[in-house]
């Protein structure tokens, strides 16, 4: 049973899996007093000093809200980030998803530190992820807690829920929607309707952080992943374009008899 759970865990989208796990582990550790909150919050005086604590740009997104938020916040991050990582046509590469997290997160921090204050920004990022994931699901019905609503209304339902449970989080959530909308305008709306190119292109170097390494070291030898090929270019092994599993032998090309 435990091996099946671990197999399912490792088969999950890697970026969504990693971030949800980091939020859960960090939040549990902080609320139980294992790690101090002072290691994670964002403040400019810790960033702009002789030895800048640059990790705070990331750790300020790793603390969930209290109680049920320790479970729900990682769940929402996993749910919507995995949609961006696997099914959203706007993000063709994992580097695009990473660039989205960097740019949207930076805008959330900038807006909140300039106008609203605050030191932890996960609620804004969750709302941004929800907004972006729902833009390509217009007309689709989805569940939000015990209600069925149009998918594009889910981020606003989150704000409505905060009005009842945690009103202090509403400005942060609104900043998340603004950040996601700005990203959408710069990368999709302007190229489509303004006749220009993307104003926020993904830097090429980010691919090195998210691509699968070509060489794998194993206990019984070394495996080398072949270079990726452009769509429609064919395969040097004669593999078909169909799914690998369950008919995995179809991907081995034509057979040859020995002797």
PDB file of C-alpha atoms in Angstrom:
ATOM      1  CA  UNK A   1       0.000   0.000   0.000  1.00  0.00           C
ATOM      2  CA  UNK A   2       2.753   2.425   0.944  1.00  0.00           C
ATOM      3  CA  UNK A   3       4.642   1.637  -2.266  1.00  0.00           C
ATOM      4  CA  UNK A   4       1.509   2.417  -4.306  1.00  0.00           C
ATOM      5  CA  UNK A   5       1.165   5.766  -2.550  1.00  0.00           C
ATOM      6  CA  UNK A   6       4.799   6.599  -3.210  1.00  0.00           C
ATOM      7  CA  UNK A   7       4.471   5.549  -6.842  1.00  0.00           C
ATOM      8  CA  UNK A   8       1.467   7.840  -7.249  1.00  0.00           C
ATOM      9  CA  UNK A   9       3.380  10.637  -5.516  1.00  0.00           C
ATOM     10  CA  UNK A  10       6.399  10.397  -7.822  1.00  0.00           C
ATOM     11  CA  UNK A  11       4.184  10.187 -10.899  1.00  0.00           C
ATOM     12  CA  UNK A  12       2.494  13.495 -10.030  1.00  0.00           C
ATOM     13  CA  UNK A  13       3.551  16.628 -11.967  1.00  0.00           C
ATOM     14  CA  UNK A  14       6.963  17.474 -10.484  1.00  0.00           C
ATOM     15  CA  UNK A  15       6.620  21.236  -9.989  1.00  0.00           C
ATOM     16  CA  UNK A  16       3.150  21.004  -8.434  1.00  0.00           C
ATOM     17  CA  UNK A  17       4.242  18.046  -6.289  1.00  0.00           C
ATOM     18  CA  UNK A  18       7.381  19.800  -5.058  1.00  0.00           C
ATOM     19  CA  UNK A  19       5.714  23.084  -4.199  1.00  0.00           C
ATOM     20  CA  UNK A  20       2.724  21.499  -2.442  1.00  0.00           C
ATOM     21  CA  UNK A  21       5.070  19.319  -0.393  1.00  0.00           C
ATOM     22  CA  UNK A  22       7.281  22.286   0.510  1.00  0.00           C
ATOM     23  CA  UNK A  23       4.253  24.288   1.688  1.00  0.00           C
ATOM     24  CA  UNK A  24       2.915  21.415   3.785  1.00  0.00           C
ATOM     25  CA  UNK A  25       6.247  20.533   5.414  1.00  0.00           C
ATOM     26  CA  UNK A  26       7.254  24.148   6.044  1.00  0.00           C
ATOM     27  CA  UNK A  27       3.868  25.099   7.491  1.00  0.00           C
ATOM     28  CA  UNK A  28       3.718  22.057   9.783  1.00  0.00           C
ATOM     29  CA  UNK A  29       7.256  22.744  10.992  1.00  0.00           C
ATOM     30  CA  UNK A  30       6.546  26.413  11.670  1.00  0.00           C
ATOM     31  CA  UNK A  31       3.205  25.963  13.435  1.00  0.00           C
ATOM     32  CA  UNK A  32       4.590  23.152  15.596  1.00  0.00           C
ATOM     33  CA  UNK A  33       7.543  25.330  16.612  1.00  0.00           C
ATOM     34  CA  UNK A  34      10.150  23.093  14.977  1.00  0.00           C
ATOM     35  CA  UNK A  35      11.295  25.962  12.744  1.00  0.00           C
ATOM     36  CA  UNK A  36      10.889  29.671  13.573  1.00  0.00           C
ATOM     37  CA  UNK A  37       8.639  31.878  11.423  1.00  0.00           C
ATOM     38  CA  UNK A  38      11.467  34.413  11.359  1.00  0.00           C
ATOM     39  CA  UNK A  39      13.299  32.253   8.821  1.00  0.00           C
ATOM     40  CA  UNK A  40      10.556  32.571   6.212  1.00  0.00           C
ATOM     41  CA  UNK A  41       8.875  35.980   6.176  1.00  0.00           C
ATOM     42  CA  UNK A  42       9.742  38.679   3.636  1.00  0.00           C
ATOM     43  CA  UNK A  43      11.162  42.036   4.574  1.00  0.00           C
ATOM     44  CA  UNK A  44      13.317  44.444   2.603  1.00  0.00           C
ATOM     45  CA  UNK A  45      15.890  45.056   5.310  1.00  0.00           C
ATOM     46  CA  UNK A  46      16.841  41.343   5.235  1.00  0.00           C
ATOM     47  CA  UNK A  47      17.062  41.374   1.453  1.00  0.00           C
ATOM     48  CA  UNK A  48      19.059  44.540   0.889  1.00  0.00           C
ATOM     49  CA  UNK A  49      22.035  44.061   3.151  1.00  0.00           C
ATOM     50  CA  UNK A  50      25.656  42.970   2.832  1.00  0.00           C
ATOM     51  CA  UNK A  51      24.754  39.259   2.793  1.00  0.00           C
ATOM     52  CA  UNK A  52      21.220  39.313   1.316  1.00  0.00           C
ATOM     53  CA  UNK A  53      18.816  36.633   2.481  1.00  0.00           C
ATOM     54  CA  UNK A  54      17.446  36.039  -0.994  1.00  0.00           C
ATOM     55  CA  UNK A  55      15.699  32.811  -0.003  1.00  0.00           C
ATOM     56  CA  UNK A  56      12.948  34.953   1.543  1.00  0.00           C
ATOM     57  CA  UNK A  57      11.685  35.714  -1.971  1.00  0.00           C
ATOM     58  CA  UNK A  58      10.590  32.072  -2.121  1.00  0.00           C
ATOM     59  CA  UNK A  59       9.928  31.134   1.519  1.00  0.00           C
ATOM     60  CA  UNK A  60       7.338  33.897   1.937  1.00  0.00           C
ATOM     61  CA  UNK A  61       5.099  31.725  -0.280  1.00  0.00           C
ATOM     62  CA  UNK A  62       5.553  28.558   1.803  1.00  0.00           C
ATOM     63  CA  UNK A  63       3.519  29.361   4.929  1.00  0.00           C
ATOM     64  CA  UNK A  64      -0.150  28.379   4.771  1.00  0.00           C
ATOM     65  CA  UNK A  65      -3.016  29.729   6.817  1.00  0.00           C
ATOM     66  CA  UNK A  66      -3.781  28.038  10.139  1.00  0.00           C
ATOM     67  CA  UNK A  67      -5.798  24.933  10.969  1.00  0.00           C
ATOM     68  CA  UNK A  68      -7.530  23.534   7.858  1.00  0.00           C
ATOM     69  CA  UNK A  69      -5.391  25.804   5.705  1.00  0.00           C
ATOM     70  CA  UNK A  70      -2.413  23.523   6.346  1.00  0.00           C
ATOM     71  CA  UNK A  71      -4.248  20.894   4.282  1.00  0.00           C
ATOM     72  CA  UNK A  72      -6.317  23.042   1.917  1.00  0.00           C
ATOM     73  CA  UNK A  73      -3.606  25.469   0.809  1.00  0.00           C
ATOM     74  CA  UNK A  74      -1.185  22.774  -0.434  1.00  0.00           C
ATOM     75  CA  UNK A  75      -4.147  21.014  -2.045  1.00  0.00           C
ATOM     76  CA  UNK A  76      -5.199  24.130  -3.984  1.00  0.00           C
ATOM     77  CA  UNK A  77      -1.604  24.798  -5.045  1.00  0.00           C
ATOM     78  CA  UNK A  78      -1.221  21.240  -6.286  1.00  0.00           C
ATOM     79  CA  UNK A  79      -4.586  21.204  -8.040  1.00  0.00           C
ATOM     80  CA  UNK A  80      -4.181  24.411 -10.023  1.00  0.00           C
ATOM     81  CA  UNK A  81      -0.420  24.351 -10.562  1.00  0.00           C
ATOM     82  CA  UNK A  82      -0.660  20.824 -11.955  1.00  0.00           C
ATOM     83  CA  UNK A  83      -3.268  22.070 -14.434  1.00  0.00           C
ATOM     84  CA  UNK A  84      -0.862  24.730 -15.659  1.00  0.00           C
ATOM     85  CA  UNK A  85       1.947  22.189 -15.802  1.00  0.00           C
ATOM     86  CA  UNK A  86       0.132  19.463 -17.727  1.00  0.00           C
ATOM     87  CA  UNK A  87      -2.967  20.659 -19.601  1.00  0.00           C
ATOM     88  CA  UNK A  88      -2.911  24.437 -20.049  1.00  0.00           C
ATOM     89  CA  UNK A  89      -2.020  25.337 -23.672  1.00  0.00           C
ATOM     90  CA  UNK A  90      -0.557  28.648 -22.559  1.00  0.00           C
ATOM     91  CA  UNK A  91       2.378  26.847 -20.916  1.00  0.00           C
ATOM     92  CA  UNK A  92       3.996  24.617 -23.507  1.00  0.00           C
ATOM     93  CA  UNK A  93       7.133  24.003 -21.425  1.00  0.00           C
ATOM     94  CA  UNK A  94       7.867  23.614 -17.754  1.00  0.00           C
ATOM     95  CA  UNK A  95      10.170  26.627 -18.061  1.00  0.00           C
ATOM     96  CA  UNK A  96       7.079  28.692 -18.911  1.00  0.00           C
ATOM     97  CA  UNK A  97       5.417  27.560 -15.675  1.00  0.00           C
ATOM     98  CA  UNK A  98       8.528  28.423 -13.664  1.00  0.00           C
ATOM     99  CA  UNK A  99       8.689  31.859 -15.298  1.00  0.00           C
ATOM    100  CA  UNK A 100       5.019  32.356 -14.466  1.00  0.00           C
ATOM    101  CA  UNK A 101       5.669  31.599 -10.795  1.00  0.00           C
ATOM    102  CA  UNK A 102       8.649  33.962 -10.708  1.00  0.00           C
ATOM    103  CA  UNK A 103       6.947  36.898 -12.416  1.00  0.00           C
ATOM    104  CA  UNK A 104       3.530  36.601 -10.763  1.00  0.00           C
ATOM    105  CA  UNK A 105       5.108  36.023  -7.353  1.00  0.00           C
ATOM    106  CA  UNK A 106       7.344  39.067  -7.799  1.00  0.00           C
ATOM    107  CA  UNK A 107       4.393  41.269  -8.710  1.00  0.00           C
ATOM    108  CA  UNK A 108       2.423  40.047  -5.672  1.00  0.00           C
ATOM    109  CA  UNK A 109       5.344  40.866  -3.381  1.00  0.00           C
ATOM    110  CA  UNK A 110       5.853  44.285  -5.001  1.00  0.00           C
ATOM    111  CA  UNK A 111       2.197  45.311  -4.731  1.00  0.00           C
ATOM    112  CA  UNK A 112       1.782  44.123  -1.173  1.00  0.00           C
ATOM    113  CA  UNK A 113       5.032  45.578   0.156  1.00  0.00           C
ATOM    114  CA  UNK A 114       4.334  48.905  -1.564  1.00  0.00           C
ATOM    115  CA  UNK A 115       0.661  49.398  -0.743  1.00  0.00           C
ATOM    116  CA  UNK A 116      -0.621  46.732   1.652  1.00  0.00           C
ATOM    117  CA  UNK A 117       2.212  45.446   3.801  1.00  0.00           C
ATOM    118  CA  UNK A 118       2.360  41.849   4.925  1.00  0.00           C
ATOM    119  CA  UNK A 119       5.150  39.295   5.107  1.00  0.00           C
ATOM    120  CA  UNK A 120       3.585  36.052   3.764  1.00  0.00           C
ATOM    121  CA  UNK A 121       1.907  35.894   0.357  1.00  0.00           C
ATOM    122  CA  UNK A 122       0.715  32.343  -0.305  1.00  0.00           C
ATOM    123  CA  UNK A 123      -2.978  33.307  -0.446  1.00  0.00           C
ATOM    124  CA  UNK A 124      -2.257  35.733  -3.261  1.00  0.00           C
ATOM    125  CA  UNK A 125      -0.374  33.085  -5.243  1.00  0.00           C
ATOM    126  CA  UNK A 126      -3.167  30.529  -4.796  1.00  0.00           C
ATOM    127  CA  UNK A 127      -5.712  33.008  -6.154  1.00  0.00           C
ATOM    128  CA  UNK A 128      -3.402  33.835  -9.073  1.00  0.00           C
ATOM    129  CA  UNK A 129      -2.992  30.141  -9.937  1.00  0.00           C
ATOM    130  CA  UNK A 130      -6.754  29.645  -9.750  1.00  0.00           C
ATOM    131  CA  UNK A 131      -7.426  32.653 -11.975  1.00  0.00           C
ATOM    132  CA  UNK A 132      -4.926  31.567 -14.625  1.00  0.00           C
ATOM    133  CA  UNK A 133      -6.045  27.936 -14.653  1.00  0.00           C
ATOM    134  CA  UNK A 134      -9.721  28.897 -14.945  1.00  0.00           C
ATOM    135  CA  UNK A 135      -9.330  31.233 -17.938  1.00  0.00           C
ATOM    136  CA  UNK A 136      -9.235  28.302 -20.371  1.00  0.00           C
ATOM    137  CA  UNK A 137     -12.144  26.528 -18.678  1.00  0.00           C
ATOM    138  CA  UNK A 138     -14.942  28.990 -19.399  1.00  0.00           C
ATOM    139  CA  UNK A 139     -18.278  27.212 -19.598  1.00  0.00           C
ATOM    140  CA  UNK A 140     -17.025  24.247 -17.575  1.00  0.00           C
ATOM    141  CA  UNK A 141     -18.671  23.514 -14.244  1.00  0.00           C
ATOM    142  CA  UNK A 142     -16.484  22.706 -11.269  1.00  0.00           C
ATOM    143  CA  UNK A 143     -16.897  22.091  -7.551  1.00  0.00           C
ATOM    144  CA  UNK A 144     -15.956  24.652  -4.946  1.00  0.00           C
ATOM    145  CA  UNK A 145     -16.412  23.120  -1.512  1.00  0.00           C
ATOM    146  CA  UNK A 146     -20.080  22.028  -1.574  1.00  0.00           C
ATOM    147  CA  UNK A 147     -21.185  24.116  -4.541  1.00  0.00           C
ATOM    148  CA  UNK A 148     -21.019  23.718  -8.318  1.00  0.00           C
ATOM    149  CA  UNK A 149     -19.988  26.922 -10.072  1.00  0.00           C
ATOM    150  CA  UNK A 150     -18.578  27.991 -13.464  1.00  0.00           C
ATOM    151  CA  UNK A 151     -14.825  27.426 -13.435  1.00  0.00           C
ATOM    152  CA  UNK A 152     -13.972  31.066 -14.176  1.00  0.00           C
ATOM    153  CA  UNK A 153     -15.761  32.158 -10.996  1.00  0.00           C
ATOM    154  CA  UNK A 154     -13.679  30.017  -8.624  1.00  0.00           C
ATOM    155  CA  UNK A 155     -11.118  32.752  -7.731  1.00  0.00           C
ATOM    156  CA  UNK A 156     -13.961  35.117  -6.855  1.00  0.00           C
ATOM    157  CA  UNK A 157     -15.607  32.388  -4.798  1.00  0.00           C
ATOM    158  CA  UNK A 158     -12.341  32.163  -2.863  1.00  0.00           C
ATOM    159  CA  UNK A 159     -12.564  35.853  -2.085  1.00  0.00           C
ATOM    160  CA  UNK A 160     -16.197  35.439  -1.021  1.00  0.00           C
ATOM    161  CA  UNK A 161     -15.206  32.568   1.287  1.00  0.00           C
ATOM    162  CA  UNK A 162     -12.503  34.769   2.820  1.00  0.00           C
ATOM    163  CA  UNK A 163     -15.127  37.437   3.464  1.00  0.00           C
ATOM    164  CA  UNK A 164     -16.776  34.957   5.808  1.00  0.00           C
ATOM    165  CA  UNK A 165     -13.711  33.240   7.300  1.00  0.00           C
ATOM    166  CA  UNK A 166     -10.648  35.494   6.931  1.00  0.00           C
ATOM    167  CA  UNK A 167     -11.403  39.039   5.686  1.00  0.00           C
ATOM    168  CA  UNK A 168      -7.788  40.127   6.213  1.00  0.00           C
ATOM    169  CA  UNK A 169      -6.726  37.898   3.299  1.00  0.00           C
ATOM    170  CA  UNK A 170      -8.961  39.639   0.729  1.00  0.00           C
ATOM    171  CA  UNK A 171      -6.508  42.417  -0.317  1.00  0.00           C
ATOM    172  CA  UNK A 172      -3.803  39.783  -0.798  1.00  0.00           C
ATOM    173  CA  UNK A 173      -6.136  37.667  -2.918  1.00  0.00           C
ATOM    174  CA  UNK A 174      -7.115  40.673  -5.029  1.00  0.00           C
ATOM    175  CA  UNK A 175      -3.423  41.365  -5.655  1.00  0.00           C
ATOM    176  CA  UNK A 176      -3.100  37.769  -6.853  1.00  0.00           C
ATOM    177  CA  UNK A 177      -5.879  38.262  -9.413  1.00  0.00           C
ATOM    178  CA  UNK A 178      -4.259  41.501 -10.592  1.00  0.00           C
ATOM    179  CA  UNK A 179      -0.874  39.763 -10.940  1.00  0.00           C
ATOM    180  CA  UNK A 180      -2.361  36.873 -12.914  1.00  0.00           C
ATOM    181  CA  UNK A 181      -4.317  39.245 -15.159  1.00  0.00           C
ATOM    182  CA  UNK A 182      -1.199  41.332 -15.813  1.00  0.00           C
ATOM    183  CA  UNK A 183       0.728  38.188 -16.781  1.00  0.00           C
ATOM    184  CA  UNK A 184      -2.110  37.138 -19.088  1.00  0.00           C
ATOM    185  CA  UNK A 185      -2.168  40.577 -20.740  1.00  0.00           C
ATOM    186  CA  UNK A 186       1.596  40.719 -21.297  1.00  0.00           C
ATOM    187  CA  UNK A 187       1.954  37.165 -22.605  1.00  0.00           C
ATOM    188  CA  UNK A 188      -1.348  36.413 -24.376  1.00  0.00           C
ATOM    189  CA  UNK A 189      -3.743  39.343 -24.816  1.00  0.00           C
ATOM    190  CA  UNK A 190      -1.216  41.814 -26.168  1.00  0.00           C
ATOM    191  CA  UNK A 191       0.269  39.395 -28.751  1.00  0.00           C
ATOM    192  CA  UNK A 192      -3.220  38.307 -29.889  1.00  0.00           C
ATOM    193  CA  UNK A 193      -5.032  41.651 -30.011  1.00  0.00           C
ATOM    194  CA  UNK A 194      -2.222  44.192 -30.025  1.00  0.00           C
ATOM    195  CA  UNK A 195      -0.367  42.656 -32.921  1.00  0.00           C
ATOM    196  CA  UNK A 196       2.918  42.472 -31.033  1.00  0.00           C
ATOM    197  CA  UNK A 197       5.025  39.777 -29.471  1.00  0.00           C
ATOM    198  CA  UNK A 198       4.989  38.632 -25.869  1.00  0.00           C
ATOM    199  CA  UNK A 199       6.161  41.378 -23.549  1.00  0.00           C
ATOM    200  CA  UNK A 200       7.254  38.832 -20.972  1.00  0.00           C
ATOM    201  CA  UNK A 201       9.091  36.057 -22.855  1.00  0.00           C
ATOM    202  CA  UNK A 202      10.476  33.117 -20.914  1.00  0.00           C
ATOM    203  CA  UNK A 203      14.283  33.362 -20.535  1.00  0.00           C
ATOM    204  CA  UNK A 204      16.063  30.458 -22.155  1.00  0.00           C
ATOM    205  CA  UNK A 205      18.294  29.702 -19.185  1.00  0.00           C
ATOM    206  CA  UNK A 206      15.297  28.589 -17.081  1.00  0.00           C
ATOM    207  CA  UNK A 207      15.116  25.401 -19.129  1.00  0.00           C
ATOM    208  CA  UNK A 208      18.261  24.149 -17.388  1.00  0.00           C
ATOM    209  CA  UNK A 209      16.424  24.158 -14.050  1.00  0.00           C
ATOM    210  CA  UNK A 210      13.422  22.108 -15.143  1.00  0.00           C
ATOM    211  CA  UNK A 211      14.544  19.840 -17.984  1.00  0.00           C
ATOM    212  CA  UNK A 212      15.192  16.167 -17.320  1.00  0.00           C
ATOM    213  CA  UNK A 213      18.968  15.527 -17.298  1.00  0.00           C
ATOM    214  CA  UNK A 214      20.291  13.714 -20.333  1.00  0.00           C
ATOM    215  CA  UNK A 215      22.599  11.394 -18.403  1.00  0.00           C
ATOM    216  CA  UNK A 216      21.302   9.227 -15.573  1.00  0.00           C
ATOM    217  CA  UNK A 217      23.659   7.488 -13.167  1.00  0.00           C
ATOM    218  CA  UNK A 218      22.394   4.119 -12.011  1.00  0.00           C
ATOM    219  CA  UNK A 219      23.748   1.394  -9.774  1.00  0.00           C
ATOM    220  CA  UNK A 220      23.994  -0.914 -12.758  1.00  0.00           C
ATOM    221  CA  UNK A 221      25.296   1.536 -15.373  1.00  0.00           C
ATOM    222  CA  UNK A 222      24.561   4.780 -17.178  1.00  0.00           C
ATOM    223  CA  UNK A 223      21.527   5.644 -19.295  1.00  0.00           C
ATOM    224  CA  UNK A 224      21.484   8.499 -21.797  1.00  0.00           C
ATOM    225  CA  UNK A 225      18.251  10.209 -22.794  1.00  0.00           C
ATOM    226  CA  UNK A 226      18.191  11.016 -26.534  1.00  0.00           C
ATOM    227  CA  UNK A 227      17.836  14.677 -27.514  1.00  0.00           C
ATOM    228  CA  UNK A 228      14.268  15.906 -27.840  1.00  0.00           C
ATOM    229  CA  UNK A 229      12.932  16.112 -31.357  1.00  0.00           C
ATOM    230  CA  UNK A 230      10.635  18.584 -32.965  1.00  0.00           C
ATOM    231  CA  UNK A 231       7.048  17.469 -33.476  1.00  0.00           C
ATOM    232  CA  UNK A 232       6.586  15.512 -36.662  1.00  0.00           C
ATOM    233  CA  UNK A 233      10.308  14.916 -37.151  1.00  0.00           C
ATOM    234  CA  UNK A 234       9.970  11.162 -36.630  1.00  0.00           C
ATOM    235  CA  UNK A 235      12.137   8.880 -34.540  1.00  0.00           C
ATOM    236  CA  UNK A 236      15.438   7.313 -35.367  1.00  0.00           C
ATOM    237  CA  UNK A 237      14.264   4.016 -33.833  1.00  0.00           C
ATOM    238  CA  UNK A 238      11.137   3.715 -35.948  1.00  0.00           C
ATOM    239  CA  UNK A 239       8.878   4.344 -32.933  1.00  0.00           C
ATOM    240  CA  UNK A 240       5.269   5.129 -33.613  1.00  0.00           C
ATOM    241  CA  UNK A 241       3.637   8.308 -32.328  1.00  0.00           C
ATOM    242  CA  UNK A 242       1.072   6.363 -30.312  1.00  0.00           C
ATOM    243  CA  UNK A 243       1.037   5.968 -26.520  1.00  0.00           C
ATOM    244  CA  UNK A 244       3.821   3.965 -24.939  1.00  0.00           C
ATOM    245  CA  UNK A 245       1.664   2.161 -22.410  1.00  0.00           C
ATOM    246  CA  UNK A 246       0.151  -0.371 -22.205  1.00  0.00           C
ATOM    247  CA  UNK A 247       1.315  -1.521 -25.664  1.00  0.00           C
ATOM    248  CA  UNK A 248       4.865  -0.523 -24.893  1.00  0.00           C
ATOM    249  CA  UNK A 249       6.417  -2.864 -27.456  1.00  0.00           C
ATOM    250  CA  UNK A 250       4.951  -0.733 -30.244  1.00  0.00           C
ATOM    251  CA  UNK A 251       7.529   1.943 -29.439  1.00  0.00           C
ATOM    252  CA  UNK A 252      10.493  -0.372 -30.110  1.00  0.00           C
ATOM    253  CA  UNK A 253      10.390  -0.148 -33.895  1.00  0.00           C
ATOM    254  CA  UNK A 254      10.498  -3.021 -36.344  1.00  0.00           C
ATOM    255  CA  UNK A 255      11.995  -6.270 -35.097  1.00  0.00           C
ATOM    256  CA  UNK A 256      15.051  -7.990 -36.523  1.00  0.00           C
ATOM    257  CA  UNK A 257      15.844 -11.679 -36.262  1.00  0.00           C
ATOM    258  CA  UNK A 258      19.317 -12.629 -35.106  1.00  0.00           C
ATOM    259  CA  UNK A 259      21.271 -15.116 -37.179  1.00  0.00           C
TER     260      UNK A 259
END
